[in-house]
PDB file of C-alpha atoms in Angstrom:
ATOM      1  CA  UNK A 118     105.231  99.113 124.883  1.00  0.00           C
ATOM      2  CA  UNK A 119     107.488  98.294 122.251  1.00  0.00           C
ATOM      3  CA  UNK A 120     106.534 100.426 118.859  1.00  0.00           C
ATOM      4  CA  UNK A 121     107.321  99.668 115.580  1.00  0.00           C
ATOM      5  CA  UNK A 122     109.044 102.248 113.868  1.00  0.00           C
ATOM      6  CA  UNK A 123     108.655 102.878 110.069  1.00  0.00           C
ATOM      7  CA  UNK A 124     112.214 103.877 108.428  1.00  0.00           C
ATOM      8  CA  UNK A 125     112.580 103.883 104.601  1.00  0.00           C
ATOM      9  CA  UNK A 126     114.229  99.925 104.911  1.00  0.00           C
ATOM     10  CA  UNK A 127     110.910  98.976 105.906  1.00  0.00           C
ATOM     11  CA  UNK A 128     108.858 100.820 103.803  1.00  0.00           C
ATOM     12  CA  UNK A 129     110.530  99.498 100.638  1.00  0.00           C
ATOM     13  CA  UNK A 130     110.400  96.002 102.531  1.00  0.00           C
ATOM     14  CA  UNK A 131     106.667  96.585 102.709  1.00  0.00           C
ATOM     15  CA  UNK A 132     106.361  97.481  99.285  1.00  0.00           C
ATOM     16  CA  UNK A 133     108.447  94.976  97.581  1.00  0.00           C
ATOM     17  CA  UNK A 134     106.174  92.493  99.869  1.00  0.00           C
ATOM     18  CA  UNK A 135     103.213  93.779  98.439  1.00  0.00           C
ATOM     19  CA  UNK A 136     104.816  93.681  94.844  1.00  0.00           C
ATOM     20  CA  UNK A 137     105.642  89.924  95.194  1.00  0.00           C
ATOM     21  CA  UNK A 138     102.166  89.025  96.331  1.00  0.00           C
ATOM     22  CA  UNK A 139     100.412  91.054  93.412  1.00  0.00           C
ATOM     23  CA  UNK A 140     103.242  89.671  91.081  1.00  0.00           C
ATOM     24  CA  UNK A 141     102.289  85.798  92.419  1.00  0.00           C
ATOM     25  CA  UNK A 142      98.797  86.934  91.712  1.00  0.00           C
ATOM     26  CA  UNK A 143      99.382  87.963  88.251  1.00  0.00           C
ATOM     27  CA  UNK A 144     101.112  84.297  87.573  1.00  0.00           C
ATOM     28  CA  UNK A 145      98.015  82.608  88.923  1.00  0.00           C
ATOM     29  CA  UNK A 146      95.371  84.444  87.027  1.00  0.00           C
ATOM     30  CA  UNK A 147      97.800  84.089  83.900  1.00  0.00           C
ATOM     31  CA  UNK A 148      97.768  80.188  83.829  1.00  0.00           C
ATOM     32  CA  UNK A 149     100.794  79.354  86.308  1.00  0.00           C
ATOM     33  CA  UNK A 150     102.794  82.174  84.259  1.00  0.00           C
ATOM     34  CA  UNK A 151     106.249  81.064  85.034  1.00  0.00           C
ATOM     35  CA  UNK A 152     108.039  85.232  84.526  1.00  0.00           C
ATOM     36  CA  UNK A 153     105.373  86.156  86.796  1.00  0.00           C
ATOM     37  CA  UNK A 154     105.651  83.388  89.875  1.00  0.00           C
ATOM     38  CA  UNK A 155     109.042  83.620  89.791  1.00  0.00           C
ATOM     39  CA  UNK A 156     109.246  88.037  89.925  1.00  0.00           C
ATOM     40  CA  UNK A 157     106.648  87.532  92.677  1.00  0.00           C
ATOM     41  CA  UNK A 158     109.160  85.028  94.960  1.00  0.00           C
ATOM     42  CA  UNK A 159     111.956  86.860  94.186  1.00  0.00           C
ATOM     43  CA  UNK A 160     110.080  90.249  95.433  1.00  0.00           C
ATOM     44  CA  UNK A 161     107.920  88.619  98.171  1.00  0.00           C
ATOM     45  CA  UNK A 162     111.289  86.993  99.494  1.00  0.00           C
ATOM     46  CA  UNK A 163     113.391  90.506  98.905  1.00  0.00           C
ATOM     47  CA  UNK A 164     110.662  92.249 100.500  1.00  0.00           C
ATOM     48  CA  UNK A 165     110.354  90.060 103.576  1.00  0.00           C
ATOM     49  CA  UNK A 166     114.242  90.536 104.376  1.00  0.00           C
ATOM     50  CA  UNK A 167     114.043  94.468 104.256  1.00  0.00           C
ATOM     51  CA  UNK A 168     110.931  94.283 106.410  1.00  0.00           C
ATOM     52  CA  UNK A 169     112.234  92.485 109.297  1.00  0.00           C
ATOM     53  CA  UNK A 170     116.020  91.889 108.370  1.00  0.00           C
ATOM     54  CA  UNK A 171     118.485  89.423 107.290  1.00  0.00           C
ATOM     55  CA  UNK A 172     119.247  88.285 110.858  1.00  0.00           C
ATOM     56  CA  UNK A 173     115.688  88.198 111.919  1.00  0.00           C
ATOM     57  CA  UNK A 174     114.484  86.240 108.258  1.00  0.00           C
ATOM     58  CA  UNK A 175     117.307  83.760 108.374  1.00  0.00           C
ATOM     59  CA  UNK A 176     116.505  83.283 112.120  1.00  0.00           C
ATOM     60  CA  UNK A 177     112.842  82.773 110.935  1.00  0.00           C
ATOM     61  CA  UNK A 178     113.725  79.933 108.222  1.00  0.00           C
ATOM     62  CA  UNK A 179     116.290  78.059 109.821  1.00  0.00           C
ATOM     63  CA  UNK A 180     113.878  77.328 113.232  1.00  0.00           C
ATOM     64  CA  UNK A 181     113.548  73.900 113.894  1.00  0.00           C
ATOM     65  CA  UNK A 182     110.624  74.140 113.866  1.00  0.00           C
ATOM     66  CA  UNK A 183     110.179  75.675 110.434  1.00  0.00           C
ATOM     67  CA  UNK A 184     112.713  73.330 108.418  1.00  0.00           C
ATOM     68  CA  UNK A 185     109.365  71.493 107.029  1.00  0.00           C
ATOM     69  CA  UNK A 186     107.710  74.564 106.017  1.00  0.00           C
ATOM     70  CA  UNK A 187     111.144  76.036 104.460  1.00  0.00           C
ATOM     71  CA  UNK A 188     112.352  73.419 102.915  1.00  0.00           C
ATOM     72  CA  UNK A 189     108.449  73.284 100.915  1.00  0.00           C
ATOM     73  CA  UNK A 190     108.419  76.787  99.983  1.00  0.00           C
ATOM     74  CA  UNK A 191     112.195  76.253  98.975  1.00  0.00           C
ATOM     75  CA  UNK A 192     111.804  73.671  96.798  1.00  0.00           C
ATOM     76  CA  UNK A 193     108.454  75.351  95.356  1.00  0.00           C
ATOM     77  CA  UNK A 194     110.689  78.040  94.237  1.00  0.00           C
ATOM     78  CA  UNK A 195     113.170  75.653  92.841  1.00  0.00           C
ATOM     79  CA  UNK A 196     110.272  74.097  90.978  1.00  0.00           C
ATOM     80  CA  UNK A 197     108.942  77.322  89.580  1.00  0.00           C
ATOM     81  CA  UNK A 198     112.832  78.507  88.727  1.00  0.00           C
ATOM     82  CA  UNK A 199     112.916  75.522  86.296  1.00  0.00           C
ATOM     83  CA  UNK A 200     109.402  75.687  84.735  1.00  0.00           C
ATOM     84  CA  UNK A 201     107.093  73.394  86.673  1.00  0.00           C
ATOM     85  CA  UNK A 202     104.944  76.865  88.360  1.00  0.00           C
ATOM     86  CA  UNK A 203     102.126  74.140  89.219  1.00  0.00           C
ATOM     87  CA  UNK A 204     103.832  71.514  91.057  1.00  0.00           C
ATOM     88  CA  UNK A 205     105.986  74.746  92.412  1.00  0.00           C
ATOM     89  CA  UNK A 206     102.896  76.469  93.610  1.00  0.00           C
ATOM     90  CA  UNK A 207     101.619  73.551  95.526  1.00  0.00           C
ATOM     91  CA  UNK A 208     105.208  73.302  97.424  1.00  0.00           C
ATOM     92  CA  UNK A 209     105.314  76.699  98.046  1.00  0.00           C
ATOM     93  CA  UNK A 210     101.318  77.208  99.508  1.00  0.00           C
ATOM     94  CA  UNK A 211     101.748  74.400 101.546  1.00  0.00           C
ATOM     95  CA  UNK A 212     105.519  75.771 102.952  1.00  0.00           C
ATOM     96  CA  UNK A 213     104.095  79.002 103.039  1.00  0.00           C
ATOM     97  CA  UNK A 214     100.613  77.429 105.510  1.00  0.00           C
ATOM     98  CA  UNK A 215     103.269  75.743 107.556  1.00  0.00           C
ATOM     99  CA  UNK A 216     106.365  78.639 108.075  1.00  0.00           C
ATOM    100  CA  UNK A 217     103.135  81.605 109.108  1.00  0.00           C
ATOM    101  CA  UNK A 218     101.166  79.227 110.913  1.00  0.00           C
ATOM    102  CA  UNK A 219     101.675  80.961 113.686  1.00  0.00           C
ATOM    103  CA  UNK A 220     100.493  84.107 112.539  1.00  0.00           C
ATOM    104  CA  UNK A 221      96.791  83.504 112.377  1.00  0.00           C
ATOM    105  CA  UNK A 222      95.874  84.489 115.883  1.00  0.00           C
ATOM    106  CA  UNK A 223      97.015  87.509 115.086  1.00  0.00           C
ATOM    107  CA  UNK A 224      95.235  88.115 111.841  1.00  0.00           C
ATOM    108  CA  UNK A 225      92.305  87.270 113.289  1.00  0.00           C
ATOM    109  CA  UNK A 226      92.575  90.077 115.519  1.00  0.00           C
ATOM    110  CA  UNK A 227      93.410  92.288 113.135  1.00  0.00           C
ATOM    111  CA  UNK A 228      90.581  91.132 110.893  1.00  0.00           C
ATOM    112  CA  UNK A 229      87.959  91.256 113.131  1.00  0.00           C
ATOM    113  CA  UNK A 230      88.472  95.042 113.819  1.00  0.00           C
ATOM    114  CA  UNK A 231      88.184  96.040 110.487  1.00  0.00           C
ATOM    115  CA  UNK A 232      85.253  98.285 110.242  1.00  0.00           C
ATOM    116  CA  UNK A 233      83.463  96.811 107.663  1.00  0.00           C
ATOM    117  CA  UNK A 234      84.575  92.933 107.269  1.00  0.00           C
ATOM    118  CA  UNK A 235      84.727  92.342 110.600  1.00  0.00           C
ATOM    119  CA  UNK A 236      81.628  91.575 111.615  1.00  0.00           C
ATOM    120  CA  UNK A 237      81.697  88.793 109.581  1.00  0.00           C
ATOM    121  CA  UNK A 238      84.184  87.396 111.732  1.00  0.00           C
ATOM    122  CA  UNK A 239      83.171  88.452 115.282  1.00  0.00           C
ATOM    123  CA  UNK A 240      80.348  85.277 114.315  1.00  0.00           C
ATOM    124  CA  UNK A 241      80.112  82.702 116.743  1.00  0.00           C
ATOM    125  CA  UNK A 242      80.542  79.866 114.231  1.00  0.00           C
ATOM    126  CA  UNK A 243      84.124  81.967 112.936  1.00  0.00           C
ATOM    127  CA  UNK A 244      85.187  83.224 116.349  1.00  0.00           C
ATOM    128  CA  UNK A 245      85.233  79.718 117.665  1.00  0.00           C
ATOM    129  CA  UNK A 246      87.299  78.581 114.805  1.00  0.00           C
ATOM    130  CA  UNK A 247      90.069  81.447 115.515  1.00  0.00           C
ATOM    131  CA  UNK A 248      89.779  80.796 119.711  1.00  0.00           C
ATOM    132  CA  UNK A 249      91.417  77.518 119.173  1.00  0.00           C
ATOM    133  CA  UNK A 250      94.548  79.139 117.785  1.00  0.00           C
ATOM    134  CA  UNK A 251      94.372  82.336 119.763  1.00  0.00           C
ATOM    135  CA  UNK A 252      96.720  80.851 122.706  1.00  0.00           C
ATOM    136  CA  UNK A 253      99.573  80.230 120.172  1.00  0.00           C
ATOM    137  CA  UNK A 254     102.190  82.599 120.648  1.00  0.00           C
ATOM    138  CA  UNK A 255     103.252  84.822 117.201  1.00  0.00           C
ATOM    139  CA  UNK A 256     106.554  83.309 115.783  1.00  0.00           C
ATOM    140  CA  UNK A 257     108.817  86.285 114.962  1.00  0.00           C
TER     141      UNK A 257
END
């Protein structure tokens, strides 16, 4: 069983993660906010490479099978840079659907064994939704 150990890398990774996604929050609920968008890329992106490292991240972008999805969020982030945040934001959701894709199987799991939420998706009508993706294997 392979375990995943916390070190301090990680735990800043996970926190400057967490920082980018409230940041990107903060620039939606502000109008598109460029100062905000961009702080929450920059962070999310930061975050992501301490998490699971440089190797592992560049490995991650430059699949084959994730040059769509990369070069989307890319050039959302290019677009935000330069002061289009809505056009950027539309790049960059639809690069960021396509590059964790393959994650969804597994947040299904994990959200269906939250105490309290996840009844709401052990439903028939949402559990049959998540089976067709659950055979997918987890990108990383």
């Amino acid at each position: 069983m392979v375990s995943f150990e916390m070190n301090d890398r990680k735990k800043i990774g996970l926190g400057l993660t967490g920082f980018g996604i409230f940041f990107s929050f903060l620039g939606i609920v502000f109008f598109f906010d460029k100062g905000f968008l961009a702080m929450g890329n920059i962070l999310f992106l930061s975050g992501l490479m301490l998490t699971i490292g440089l190797k592992s991240t560049m490995q991650f972008f430059m699949k084959r099978q994730n040059y769509k999805g990369t070069i989307s969020f890319g050039s959302g982030f290019f677009f935000v840079l330069v002061g289009w945040p809505l056009l950027g934001m539309i790049f960059e959701a639809y690069g960021f659907i396509v590059l964790f894709s393959g994650f969804w199987p597994t947040l299904a799991v994990f959200l269906q064994r939250i105490p309290i939420l996840g009844w709401v998706f052990q439903q028939p009508f949402v559990t049959s939704f998540f089976d067709r993706y659950r055979s997918r294997r987890v990108p990383v």
